[in-house]
Every structure is written in C-alpha cells, then in structure tokens.
Amino acid sequence: MKILMVSAEAVPFAKTGGLADAVSALAGNLSLMGHDVKIVMPRYYKIDRKKLELLEGPLGVPVGMGQEWTAVYTAPLPGFPKVSVYFLDHENCFGRDGVYGTKAQPDFFDNPYRFSLLAHGAFQVCNKLGWFPDIVHAHDWSSALAPVLLRHVCRQQENFRHTASVFTIHNLGYQGVYGKEKFADLGIDWGLYYGAGFERNGAINFLQAGVTTADMITTVSPTYASEIQTAEGGWGMDGLLRVRSDVVRGIVNGVDTETWNPKTDKLLPANYSSADMKGKAVCKKELQRAFGLPERPDVPVIGLVSRLVSQKGVGELFGPTYGSLYNICATMDIQFVLVGSGEKWCEDEINSLQSKLPNFRAKIGYSEPLSHLIEAGADFFLMPSRYEPCGLNQMYSLLYGTLPIVRRTGGLADTVQNYNQDTGEGTGFMFDALTPGAIYDTVGWAVWAYYNRQNDIKAMQKRAMSQDFTWKLSCEKYLDVYKEAIERGCK
C-alpha cells in the first residue's frame, strides 16, 4: 500500500509534542511491514538544508489567490531508510523558529496560509514525483485541509481518483480556529466554506473541516474516541463526531521500545528486566541522589514528568491552598520527584513547595536523562490528567515496572488495569473524579499497598513489564482503517 503522511511535525526534524513521535513511528513501522510510505512536512528554519537533498526544479503550489513557488528537499527518516521525508521550503511561511507560534506570538497570524501551503504542496509533491498514494493520512488541524482537497478537488483528477483519506485527531483541544477573512488564504472555492464544513460560529475551523470530509477518522485511544463524542469531552465537536461515529476509530499509539526499554536503556545507571529487578534498585538510589533526597530503599518514590498545564491536572495537584501535593508529602512517608515546565504560576508554586517540603524535589525544565531515570527509579508514576488522548508516560512506566497512578480517562483508561486488592490483579491505581481529594486518596492507596502488600506490588510490576505496546499492533489496526477508507471513499 502507498501511504502519504501529511504533518506539521515529525521527529527528529520538528517536535512540539507527541504528534511528532507518532507520525514518524507509524510511518517507519508501516515501512517495516512492506508498505511504501512518504511524509510531507515544512522545512522550518532549524532544519539544516545542508543535510537534505534538493529535488531538481521548483514546485508551484496553488494557495491563496495565486501560486507560491517552493523548493523541495528530501531525506530518509532516521532509523527507517525506506521512508522518504519531503520538505516544502518556503522562507516566508516556514523560515521561522516556531512550528505554530512562539512564546511571544503563540499562534502565528498567517497559520491558515502556511498550512494551506502544506496541504496543497503535499499533492503537488506527489505530482512532481509521479507517485500517487492509496491513502492520504492527515494529522491534526494543521493538515486538515488535505482531506478537503482530496474530496473536493484532487479526486476530479485521474491520478487521485482512487486515493482515500484518513484524518487523525491527536488532541481535539487544538482545532485551528481563525477569522472568516482568512478563508481566502486557503486557495479553494468559497462554496466550500459551508460545503466542506469550515464554518463555525462565523469563523473557520480547520479541524471541523477535516472531520467533515475525511473518509475515516481516527484518534489515539478507544476511550478517547468515545469521550470526544460527549458534551464533556467533545470541545464543541461532539455532535458532528456522533453524526460520523460510524467512521471513528480509536487506536492506541505504540511505544518506541528501542528508546524505552529498561533492558537496553543507555541513559540508566543499571539495566534490568522483569526476571532480574536488581538494576531498578540501583536506579532508585541514583534517582534519590540526583534530586538530593535521602538514599532510602524502603521509602516509595513517586515520579512525575509533565507539561505544567491545566490538561495535566496541575491545578488539583499544585494549586495554592487547595492542591493535594502539600498534604501528600506532609502526611505520607514518601519521596516525590518532578521534571516539568509550563505555566509560570505552577513553576513558582512548585519552587515554593520545595522550600517547605524536605521530601519533594523538582527540576523545572526538561531533561531526557532525568526523565528516563524517573521512569526507572520511581516506584509509582503520577498522571492526574484532566484528559489524555493517548499518553505515553504511563506506558513507559509500565514497561519500566513503575506503577502508574492515573485518572480513568482516554488512553490512561485503555492501558492501565486498576489494582484489585482482593485478588492482587492490576498494573496501576486509578481514580475517576479530578479533585485534590481523589488524587490524595489514590496516592494514599498506592502507598498503603507498597507498605502492606509488597507481594502484590512485585506481581504488578512483573505484569506491567510484560505488556505489549509495540507499534506493530497499532500498525495492523491502522491498515484495517486504511482498507475501510478505500472501500468507503473510492466506490
């Protein structure tokens, strides 16, 4: 099968979140299964042209009221040499540091024009190569114009007549909403403002158009696929998603087990497996040392690696006067370590808590080595997410024998099995209501099990480490979706 991925980001070239990891991993693993996969994305300023190969001749891309000329560069996807990545090189649109914006300007004013250039350019790259896909797979709002173009423009051409589209929602909270006056930047007929589902409350909504026009829609876990069809989790899209529920599928992302594997992880002071857990004790000792905590093998260590934003439940955990973290650390014999950055109030509160709590230590910012050390050295990993489309850290934790403490939502609900203290079964600890009290009680439950049911904890660790989160399973489900998209879209 020939598959074209259209995305604003893909590792290692550009990344703002899990989308970039998922696109590259899915493309690479599909190629390992024998499929012909290509990725089209922008060439941002930080992507060095010297490391890319320039394709001969410029590329004319219809966009706005006319046409833009771009260069096209290519390079193999690192680790997956059969996947070619094609970069649209347009200095005015993409020659800047941010993907969607910067701290000073979180949402570039010309994003509709920029990402319209990406979508139109993807089809023009296919024309340039003489390579026409069976599937165009668009990811998130920034590439949502691609299924619109396929359905309403490109299928009128013989080369794309038998191409189908799949649109993946990685996070419904980001929809690409802009003023109606920006519709002219999209380079399509004004009749599609309503006809392709762009109009929403007098503005344009890229994600809504993708949901309206794609042959199949996926999101990154079965539970999240259900949640986004409810008023509570639908971000205003629930009605449309219910209308299209027959083509909505939830597929949990896989994990890069080359990078996240306690047996081989080069960032750990000692490796280990479910058959020999001695290395995990070494990692715990080094984790305590790295954060300046007493080196106590008997105390449970709770870890957290996160963006410090509302989605991650930081208000309920760190909120001044009401968050549960202070009481957790003040009343339980535990240690708590954190790596993360985000909203300034939260960073400030974390620094304040460190000065009051001798058993709580944090590193503001991000550190790949410390993130791996937390996953390996901690006994528990806390994820009190307000919503979590898929989540990766809970899967890393399971593979490292670090039991997740999570809210029952999205991908967390699909990958963690709640502890049953009557049978000893489970792989983690779950709660439903996102409240400071629920977080406190569930952490307390896990700590109680650590001190009173150590045999259960050890059995849960082994069970957790035996989970299969490889991309092969996810790829097989995507291939089923691709086949269904072709059946639906190319009749």
Short mmCIF file of C-alpha atoms in Angstrom, two decimals:
data_model
loop_
_atom_site.label_atom_id
_atom_site.label_comp_id
_atom_site.label_asym_id
_atom_site.label_seq_id
_atom_site.Cartn_x
_atom_site.Cartn_y
_atom_site.Cartn_z
CA MET A 1 0.00 0.00 0.00
CA LYS A 2 1.21 3.55 -0.81
CA ILE A 3 0.67 5.91 2.10
CA LEU A 4 1.28 9.67 2.26
CA MET A 5 1.57 11.25 5.71
CA VAL A 6 0.88 15.00 5.83
CA SER A 7 2.02 16.59 9.09
CA ALA A 8 3.30 19.86 10.50
CA GLU A 9 5.87 17.96 12.54
CA ALA A 10 7.79 14.70 12.68
CA VAL A 11 10.76 13.64 14.79
CA PRO A 12 13.62 14.25 14.68
CA PHE A 13 13.06 17.25 12.41
CA ALA A 14 10.41 19.21 14.32
CA LYS A 15 8.51 18.44 17.50
CA THR A 16 6.14 20.23 19.86
CA GLY A 17 4.50 17.15 21.37
CA GLY A 18 3.55 13.51 20.92
CA LEU A 19 2.17 14.10 17.41
CA ALA A 20 5.70 14.25 16.00
CA ASP A 21 6.68 10.96 17.63
CA ALA A 22 3.52 9.21 16.46
CA VAL A 23 3.83 10.31 12.82
CA SER A 24 7.42 9.13 12.46
CA ALA A 25 6.91 5.89 14.38
CA LEU A 26 3.76 4.98 12.45
CA ALA A 27 5.38 5.77 9.10
CA GLY A 28 8.55 3.87 9.97
CA ASN A 29 6.84 0.77 11.28
CA LEU A 30 4.46 0.63 8.33
CA SER A 31 7.52 0.67 6.07
CA LEU A 32 8.99 -2.26 8.02
CA MET A 33 5.80 -4.15 7.18
CA GLY A 34 6.49 -3.64 3.46
CA HIS A 35 4.40 -0.54 2.73
CA ASP A 36 5.58 2.43 0.66
CA VAL A 37 5.34 5.43 3.00
CA LYS A 38 6.31 9.07 2.46
CA ILE A 39 5.97 12.12 4.71
CA VAL A 40 5.44 15.71 3.57
CA MET A 41 6.15 18.49 6.08
CA PRO A 42 7.52 22.05 6.14
CA ARG A 43 11.23 22.83 6.27
CA TYR A 44 11.49 25.03 9.33
CA TYR A 45 14.42 27.32 9.99
CA LYS A 46 16.21 24.87 12.29
CA ILE A 47 16.15 22.03 9.73
CA ASP A 48 19.54 22.35 8.06
CA ARG A 49 19.33 22.36 4.25
CA LYS A 50 22.90 21.08 4.08
CA LYS A 51 21.75 17.75 5.49
CA LEU A 52 18.98 17.39 2.90
CA GLU A 53 18.94 16.57 -0.80
CA LEU A 54 17.42 19.20 -3.12
CA LEU A 55 15.00 17.91 -5.74
CA GLU A 56 15.52 19.37 -9.17
CA GLY A 57 13.24 22.23 -10.21
CA PRO A 58 10.86 24.46 -8.22
CA LEU A 59 7.39 23.41 -7.15
CA GLY A 60 4.38 25.55 -7.99
CA VAL A 61 1.75 25.41 -5.24
CA PRO A 62 -1.72 26.96 -5.65
CA VAL A 63 -2.61 28.81 -2.46
CA GLY A 64 -4.46 31.98 -1.55
CA MET A 65 -5.43 33.94 -4.65
CA GLY A 66 -2.49 32.72 -6.71
CA GLN A 67 0.52 30.45 -6.63
CA GLU A 68 3.64 30.15 -4.50
CA TRP A 69 6.91 28.67 -5.63
CA THR A 70 8.78 26.43 -3.23
CA ALA A 71 11.83 24.25 -3.28
CA VAL A 72 11.51 20.61 -2.22
CA TYR A 73 14.17 18.84 -0.21
CA THR A 74 14.23 15.22 0.87
CA ALA A 75 15.94 12.98 3.39
CA PRO A 76 15.36 9.46 4.72
CA LEU A 77 13.62 9.18 8.07
CA PRO A 78 16.35 8.32 10.60
CA GLY A 79 16.09 4.68 11.63
CA PHE A 80 13.74 3.92 8.74
CA PRO A 81 15.69 4.43 5.50
CA LYS A 82 12.81 3.32 3.27
CA VAL A 83 10.66 6.26 4.41
CA SER A 84 11.38 9.43 2.44
CA VAL A 85 10.55 12.76 4.07
CA TYR A 86 9.84 15.66 1.70
CA PHE A 87 10.28 19.20 2.98
CA LEU A 88 8.48 22.19 1.48
CA ASP A 89 10.97 25.03 1.55
CA HIS A 90 9.30 28.45 1.61
CA GLU A 91 11.17 31.06 3.61
CA ASN A 92 8.27 33.46 4.21
CA CYS A 93 5.98 30.74 5.54
CA PHE A 94 8.31 28.32 7.27
CA GLY A 95 11.63 30.10 7.73
CA ARG A 96 10.99 30.80 11.40
CA ASP A 97 11.75 29.11 14.69
CA GLY A 98 8.27 28.04 15.79
CA VAL A 99 6.02 25.38 14.29
CA TYR A 100 2.70 27.03 15.19
CA GLY A 101 3.99 30.07 17.03
CA THR A 102 6.48 31.27 19.63
CA LYS A 103 6.23 32.33 23.28
CA ALA A 104 5.93 35.92 22.11
CA GLN A 105 3.35 35.01 19.43
CA PRO A 106 1.78 31.65 20.37
CA ASP A 107 -0.32 31.46 17.18
CA PHE A 108 1.21 32.92 14.02
CA PHE A 109 -1.32 35.23 12.33
CA ASP A 110 -0.68 33.61 8.93
CA ASN A 111 -1.11 29.98 10.02
CA PRO A 112 -4.08 29.45 7.66
CA TYR A 113 -1.88 30.45 4.72
CA ARG A 114 1.14 28.47 5.99
CA PHE A 115 -0.72 25.21 6.49
CA SER A 116 -2.74 25.64 3.32
CA LEU A 117 0.61 25.72 1.54
CA LEU A 118 1.47 22.45 3.30
CA ALA A 119 -1.74 20.69 2.22
CA HIS A 120 -1.70 21.90 -1.38
CA GLY A 121 2.04 21.26 -1.54
CA ALA A 122 1.62 17.63 -0.45
CA PHE A 123 -0.44 16.85 -3.56
CA GLN A 124 1.96 18.80 -5.76
CA VAL A 125 4.88 16.77 -4.40
CA CYS A 126 3.03 13.62 -5.48
CA ASN A 127 2.59 15.09 -8.96
CA LYS A 128 6.27 16.03 -9.10
CA LEU A 129 7.33 12.52 -8.10
CA GLY A 130 4.78 10.75 -10.29
CA TRP A 131 3.84 8.81 -7.15
CA PHE A 132 0.16 8.62 -6.22
CA PRO A 133 -0.89 7.21 -2.86
CA ASP A 134 -3.68 4.86 -1.92
CA ILE A 135 -4.06 6.77 1.36
CA VAL A 136 -3.52 10.38 2.36
CA HIS A 137 -3.18 10.35 6.14
CA ALA A 138 -3.52 13.86 7.65
CA HIS A 139 -2.63 14.60 11.25
CA ASP A 140 -4.37 17.20 13.42
CA TRP A 141 -5.86 20.55 12.40
CA SER A 142 -2.72 21.84 10.67
CA SER A 143 -3.08 19.26 7.89
CA ALA A 144 -6.89 19.05 7.93
CA LEU A 145 -7.13 20.82 4.56
CA ALA A 146 -5.64 17.71 2.90
CA PRO A 147 -8.80 15.54 3.12
CA VAL A 148 -10.83 18.56 1.97
CA LEU A 149 -8.64 18.96 -1.11
CA LEU A 150 -8.75 15.25 -1.84
CA ARG A 151 -12.54 15.03 -1.69
CA HIS A 152 -13.45 18.28 -3.42
CA VAL A 153 -10.52 18.97 -5.78
CA CYS A 154 -7.98 16.22 -6.34
CA ARG A 155 -10.36 13.30 -6.88
CA GLN A 156 -11.51 15.08 -10.01
CA GLN A 157 -8.04 14.20 -11.38
CA GLU A 158 -7.39 10.67 -12.62
CA ASN A 159 -4.21 10.28 -10.57
CA PHE A 160 -6.04 10.70 -7.24
CA ARG A 161 -9.38 9.16 -8.21
CA HIS A 162 -8.69 6.05 -6.16
CA THR A 163 -7.00 7.75 -3.19
CA ALA A 164 -8.76 7.74 0.20
CA SER A 165 -8.22 9.91 3.25
CA VAL A 166 -7.73 9.26 6.96
CA PHE A 167 -7.72 12.10 9.48
CA THR A 168 -6.22 11.54 12.92
CA ILE A 169 -7.17 13.71 15.89
CA HIS A 170 -4.23 13.68 18.28
CA ASN A 171 -5.73 16.33 20.57
CA LEU A 172 -9.23 17.72 19.99
CA GLY A 173 -8.43 20.74 22.14
CA TYR A 174 -6.49 22.29 19.23
CA GLN A 175 -8.79 22.99 16.28
CA GLY A 176 -7.27 25.77 14.14
CA VAL A 177 -9.92 28.45 14.53
CA TYR A 178 -9.46 31.70 12.58
CA GLY A 179 -11.50 34.63 11.31
CA LYS A 180 -13.65 34.15 8.22
CA GLU A 181 -11.48 36.65 6.32
CA LYS A 182 -8.68 34.06 6.37
CA PHE A 183 -10.67 31.66 4.18
CA ALA A 184 -9.31 33.39 1.08
CA ASP A 185 -5.84 32.13 2.12
CA LEU A 186 -6.92 28.54 1.64
CA GLY A 187 -6.89 28.61 -2.15
CA ILE A 188 -10.25 26.86 -2.55
CA ASP A 189 -13.69 27.86 -3.78
CA TRP A 190 -15.76 29.95 -1.37
CA GLY A 191 -18.58 27.43 -1.73
CA LEU A 192 -16.51 25.08 0.43
CA TYR A 193 -16.70 27.49 3.37
CA TYR A 194 -20.00 25.79 4.11
CA GLY A 195 -19.75 22.82 1.74
CA ALA A 196 -16.62 21.33 3.34
CA GLY A 197 -17.59 22.13 6.92
CA PHE A 198 -15.23 25.03 7.66
CA GLU A 199 -17.88 27.42 9.01
CA ARG A 200 -18.32 27.53 12.76
CA ASN A 201 -19.79 30.49 14.61
CA GLY A 202 -18.93 32.79 11.72
CA ALA A 203 -15.26 31.72 11.69
CA ILE A 204 -13.27 28.93 10.03
CA ASN A 205 -12.42 25.74 11.88
CA PHE A 206 -9.79 23.55 10.21
CA LEU A 207 -10.35 20.50 12.40
CA GLN A 208 -14.10 20.56 11.81
CA ALA A 209 -13.48 20.52 8.05
CA GLY A 210 -11.16 17.54 8.40
CA VAL A 211 -13.76 15.66 10.45
CA THR A 212 -16.46 16.54 7.92
CA THR A 213 -14.61 15.41 4.80
CA ALA A 214 -12.25 12.54 5.72
CA ASP A 215 -13.21 9.03 4.65
CA MET A 216 -12.15 7.66 8.04
CA ILE A 217 -11.36 9.40 11.34
CA THR A 218 -9.05 8.03 14.00
CA THR A 219 -7.91 9.18 17.38
CA VAL A 220 -5.26 7.85 19.68
CA SER A 221 -7.18 5.57 22.05
CA PRO A 222 -10.56 3.81 22.10
CA THR A 223 -11.68 5.57 25.28
CA TYR A 224 -10.77 8.98 23.86
CA ALA A 225 -12.73 8.12 20.70
CA SER A 226 -15.78 7.68 22.95
CA GLU A 227 -15.04 10.73 25.12
CA ILE A 228 -14.84 13.15 22.20
CA GLN A 229 -18.39 12.17 21.23
CA THR A 230 -19.71 13.53 24.55
CA ALA A 231 -20.54 17.10 25.51
CA GLU A 232 -17.96 16.95 28.31
CA GLY A 233 -15.05 15.82 26.14
CA GLY A 234 -16.07 16.97 22.67
CA TRP A 235 -14.82 20.57 22.69
CA GLY A 236 -17.91 21.55 20.69
CA MET A 237 -17.28 18.82 18.07
CA ASP A 238 -19.25 16.07 19.82
CA GLY A 239 -22.40 16.49 17.70
CA LEU A 240 -20.50 16.23 14.41
CA LEU A 241 -18.44 13.31 15.69
CA ARG A 242 -21.60 11.47 16.74
CA VAL A 243 -23.01 12.02 13.24
CA ARG A 244 -19.83 10.48 11.83
CA SER A 245 -19.44 7.86 14.56
CA ASP A 246 -19.57 5.01 12.03
CA VAL A 247 -16.15 6.06 10.69
CA VAL A 248 -14.49 6.99 14.03
CA ARG A 249 -11.90 4.56 15.40
CA GLY A 250 -9.61 4.71 18.44
CA ILE A 251 -6.11 3.22 18.13
CA VAL A 252 -3.59 3.47 20.97
CA ASN A 253 -0.18 4.74 19.89
CA GLY A 254 2.74 2.38 20.20
CA VAL A 255 5.96 2.97 22.11
CA ASP A 256 9.47 3.27 20.74
CA THR A 257 10.86 0.21 22.50
CA GLU A 258 14.31 0.85 21.08
CA THR A 259 14.49 4.00 23.22
CA TRP A 260 12.23 2.99 26.11
CA ASN A 261 13.41 -0.42 27.26
CA PRO A 262 14.89 -0.98 30.74
CA LYS A 263 16.94 -3.90 29.43
CA THR A 264 18.90 -1.71 27.00
CA ASP A 265 18.32 1.93 28.04
CA LYS A 266 21.72 3.62 27.82
CA LEU A 267 20.61 6.54 29.97
CA LEU A 268 20.21 4.35 33.05
CA PRO A 269 22.94 3.64 35.61
CA ALA A 270 21.88 -0.04 35.54
CA ASN A 271 19.65 -2.08 33.27
CA TYR A 272 17.10 -4.62 34.44
CA SER A 273 14.23 -6.85 33.39
CA SER A 274 11.19 -8.47 34.97
CA ALA A 275 13.34 -11.57 35.55
CA ASP A 276 16.05 -9.62 37.39
CA MET A 277 14.96 -6.37 39.06
CA LYS A 278 18.26 -5.61 40.85
CA GLY A 279 19.02 -2.80 38.41
CA LYS A 280 15.81 -0.99 39.33
CA ALA A 281 17.04 -0.66 42.93
CA VAL A 282 20.27 0.88 41.61
CA CYS A 283 18.23 3.34 39.52
CA LYS A 284 16.17 4.27 42.59
CA LYS A 285 19.29 5.05 44.57
CA GLU A 286 20.70 7.18 41.74
CA LEU A 287 17.36 8.97 41.37
CA GLN A 288 17.34 9.90 45.05
CA ARG A 289 20.93 11.08 44.76
CA ALA A 290 20.20 13.14 41.63
CA PHE A 291 17.42 15.02 43.43
CA GLY A 292 19.25 15.42 46.73
CA LEU A 293 16.96 13.10 48.68
CA PRO A 294 17.99 10.62 51.38
CA GLU A 295 19.01 7.31 49.81
CA ARG A 296 16.31 5.15 51.37
CA PRO A 297 15.49 1.88 49.58
CA ASP A 298 12.47 1.33 51.84
CA VAL A 299 10.53 4.51 51.01
CA PRO A 300 8.18 4.68 47.97
CA VAL A 301 9.26 7.26 45.39
CA ILE A 302 6.57 8.90 43.29
CA GLY A 303 7.66 10.45 40.00
CA LEU A 304 6.07 12.91 37.60
CA VAL A 305 7.31 14.14 34.21
CA SER A 306 4.87 16.55 32.65
CA ARG A 307 3.98 19.80 30.98
CA LEU A 308 2.67 22.00 33.76
CA VAL A 309 -0.63 22.94 32.14
CA SER A 310 -4.29 22.59 33.07
CA GLN A 311 -4.78 19.47 30.91
CA LYS A 312 -2.36 17.60 33.16
CA GLY A 313 -4.31 18.27 36.37
CA VAL A 314 -1.72 20.63 37.83
CA GLY A 315 -4.34 22.85 39.47
CA GLU A 316 -5.68 19.98 41.55
CA LEU A 317 -2.16 18.85 42.40
CA PHE A 318 -0.26 22.11 42.93
CA GLY A 319 -2.93 24.82 43.30
CA PRO A 320 -2.04 27.20 46.17
CA THR A 321 -4.12 26.43 49.30
CA TYR A 322 -6.15 23.65 47.65
CA GLY A 323 -3.79 21.36 45.68
CA SER A 324 -3.14 17.93 47.14
CA LEU A 325 0.67 17.78 46.75
CA TYR A 326 1.43 19.53 50.04
CA ASN A 327 -0.77 17.17 52.06
CA ILE A 328 0.55 14.12 50.22
CA CYS A 329 4.13 14.94 51.10
CA ALA A 330 3.38 16.28 54.58
CA THR A 331 1.31 13.30 55.77
CA MET A 332 2.80 10.30 53.94
CA ASP A 333 6.20 8.65 54.30
CA ILE A 334 7.15 9.06 50.65
CA GLN A 335 9.51 10.92 48.35
CA PHE A 336 8.24 12.86 45.33
CA VAL A 337 10.33 13.94 42.31
CA LEU A 338 9.27 16.01 39.33
CA VAL A 339 10.62 17.20 35.99
CA GLY A 340 8.49 19.67 34.05
CA SER A 341 7.83 23.18 32.86
CA GLY A 342 4.83 25.22 31.86
CA GLU A 343 2.58 27.86 33.39
CA LYS A 344 4.54 30.36 35.49
CA TRP A 345 2.20 30.24 38.49
CA CYS A 346 2.74 26.48 38.67
CA GLU A 347 6.51 26.69 38.37
CA ASP A 348 6.53 29.34 41.13
CA GLU A 349 4.32 27.23 43.39
CA ILE A 350 6.50 24.16 42.87
CA ASN A 351 9.57 26.14 43.88
CA SER A 352 7.71 27.35 46.96
CA LEU A 353 6.67 23.80 47.87
CA GLN A 354 10.27 22.63 47.60
CA SER A 355 11.26 25.11 50.29
CA LYS A 356 8.58 23.74 52.64
CA LEU A 357 8.74 20.01 51.97
CA PRO A 358 12.00 18.09 52.55
CA ASN A 359 10.69 15.05 50.63
CA PHE A 360 9.65 16.94 47.46
CA ARG A 361 12.21 17.91 44.82
CA ALA A 362 11.71 19.25 41.31
CA LYS A 363 13.72 20.25 38.26
CA ILE A 364 11.97 22.98 36.29
CA GLY A 365 12.58 22.42 32.57
CA TYR A 366 13.07 19.22 30.64
CA SER A 367 15.84 16.64 30.83
CA GLU A 368 15.79 13.44 28.78
CA PRO A 369 18.27 11.64 31.11
CA LEU A 370 16.29 12.60 34.22
CA SER A 371 13.04 11.56 32.55
CA HIS A 372 14.43 8.09 31.92
CA LEU A 373 15.84 7.95 35.47
CA ILE A 374 12.44 8.82 36.95
CA GLU A 375 10.70 6.15 34.89
CA ALA A 376 13.23 3.55 36.05
CA GLY A 377 13.94 4.65 39.63
CA ALA A 378 10.50 5.62 40.88
CA ASP A 379 8.07 3.12 42.37
CA PHE A 380 4.98 4.99 41.16
CA PHE A 381 4.29 7.49 38.36
CA LEU A 382 1.51 10.06 38.83
CA MET A 383 -0.67 11.27 35.91
CA PRO A 384 -3.77 13.12 37.19
CA SER A 385 -4.79 14.28 33.72
CA ARG A 386 -7.95 16.25 33.06
CA TYR A 387 -7.99 14.50 29.69
CA GLU A 388 -5.33 12.38 27.99
CA PRO A 389 -5.97 11.37 24.36
CA CYS A 390 -3.33 8.63 24.49
CA GLY A 391 -0.49 9.34 26.87
CA LEU A 392 2.95 7.82 26.62
CA ASN A 393 4.44 8.18 30.08
CA GLN A 394 2.04 5.66 31.61
CA MET A 395 3.19 3.12 29.00
CA TYR A 396 6.86 3.94 29.63
CA SER A 397 6.16 3.49 33.36
CA LEU A 398 4.53 0.11 32.85
CA LEU A 399 7.42 -1.15 30.75
CA TYR A 400 9.85 0.02 33.48
CA GLY A 401 7.90 -1.63 36.31
CA THR A 402 6.88 1.74 37.73
CA LEU A 403 3.20 1.51 38.62
CA PRO A 404 1.04 4.36 37.27
CA ILE A 405 -1.37 6.33 39.44
CA VAL A 406 -3.77 7.79 36.88
CA ARG A 407 -7.17 9.29 36.28
CA ARG A 408 -9.51 6.98 34.36
CA THR A 409 -9.59 8.91 31.07
CA GLY A 410 -8.53 8.48 27.44
CA GLY A 411 -5.51 6.33 26.81
CA LEU A 412 -4.83 6.02 30.54
CA ALA A 413 -8.03 4.02 30.92
CA ASP A 414 -7.08 1.82 27.95
CA THR A 415 -3.56 0.94 29.08
CA VAL A 416 -3.66 0.73 32.90
CA GLN A 417 -5.53 -2.02 34.77
CA ASN A 418 -6.81 -0.91 38.16
CA TYR A 419 -5.47 -2.71 41.23
CA ASN A 420 -7.86 -5.19 42.86
CA GLN A 421 -6.66 -5.65 46.41
CA ASP A 422 -8.82 -8.76 46.85
CA THR A 423 -7.12 -10.64 44.01
CA GLY A 424 -3.84 -8.72 43.67
CA GLU A 425 -4.52 -8.20 39.98
CA GLY A 426 -3.83 -4.96 38.12
CA THR A 427 -1.00 -2.82 36.81
CA GLY A 428 -1.73 0.52 38.50
CA PHE A 429 -4.07 2.67 40.57
CA MET A 430 -6.96 4.67 39.12
CA PHE A 431 -9.46 7.33 40.18
CA ASP A 432 -12.39 8.98 38.42
CA ALA A 433 -13.16 12.48 39.71
CA LEU A 434 -10.37 15.01 39.17
CA THR A 435 -10.29 16.54 42.64
CA PRO A 436 -7.47 17.15 45.13
CA GLY A 437 -9.16 14.65 47.44
CA ALA A 438 -9.30 11.91 44.82
CA ILE A 439 -5.61 12.38 43.98
CA TYR A 440 -4.68 12.31 47.67
CA ASP A 441 -6.76 9.20 48.39
CA THR A 442 -5.45 7.26 45.39
CA VAL A 443 -1.82 8.10 46.13
CA GLY A 444 -2.53 7.01 49.71
CA TRP A 445 -3.98 3.74 48.43
CA ALA A 446 -0.86 3.04 46.38
CA VAL A 447 1.40 3.93 49.32
CA TRP A 448 -0.66 1.65 51.59
CA ALA A 449 -0.20 -1.22 49.11
CA TYR A 450 3.54 -0.52 48.96
CA TYR A 451 3.91 -0.86 52.73
CA ASN A 452 1.33 -3.60 53.31
CA ARG A 453 1.03 -5.65 50.10
CA GLN A 454 4.58 -5.87 48.82
CA ASN A 455 3.93 -9.22 47.15
CA ASP A 456 1.09 -7.63 45.18
CA ILE A 457 3.34 -4.73 44.18
CA LYS A 458 6.04 -7.10 42.88
CA ALA A 459 3.49 -9.15 40.94
CA MET A 460 2.01 -5.96 39.47
CA GLN A 461 5.45 -4.80 38.35
CA LYS A 462 6.10 -8.06 36.50
CA ARG A 463 2.64 -7.94 34.96
CA ALA A 464 3.18 -4.34 33.88
CA MET A 465 6.54 -5.09 32.29
CA SER A 466 5.02 -7.89 30.21
CA GLN A 467 2.63 -5.52 28.37
CA ASP A 468 2.99 -5.27 24.59
CA PHE A 469 2.99 -1.65 23.45
CA THR A 470 4.92 -2.18 20.22
CA TRP A 471 3.88 -0.26 17.11
CA LYS A 472 3.19 -3.49 15.22
CA LEU A 473 -0.21 -3.88 16.89
CA SER A 474 -1.12 -0.25 16.17
CA CYS A 475 0.01 -0.54 12.54
CA GLU A 476 -2.19 -3.57 11.97
CA LYS A 477 -5.21 -1.60 13.20
CA TYR A 478 -4.30 1.38 11.01
CA LEU A 479 -4.07 -0.90 7.99
CA ASP A 480 -7.62 -2.09 8.70
CA VAL A 481 -8.71 1.57 8.81
CA TYR A 482 -6.90 2.30 5.54
CA LYS A 483 -8.68 -0.60 3.82
CA GLU A 484 -12.04 0.61 5.11
CA ALA A 485 -11.25 4.16 3.96
CA ILE A 486 -10.57 2.90 0.43
CA GLU A 487 -13.81 0.93 0.43
CA ARG A 488 -15.79 3.95 1.59
CA GLY A 489 -14.04 6.69 -0.31
CA CYS A 490 -13.27 5.12 -3.67
CA LYS A 491 -16.55 3.47 -4.60
#
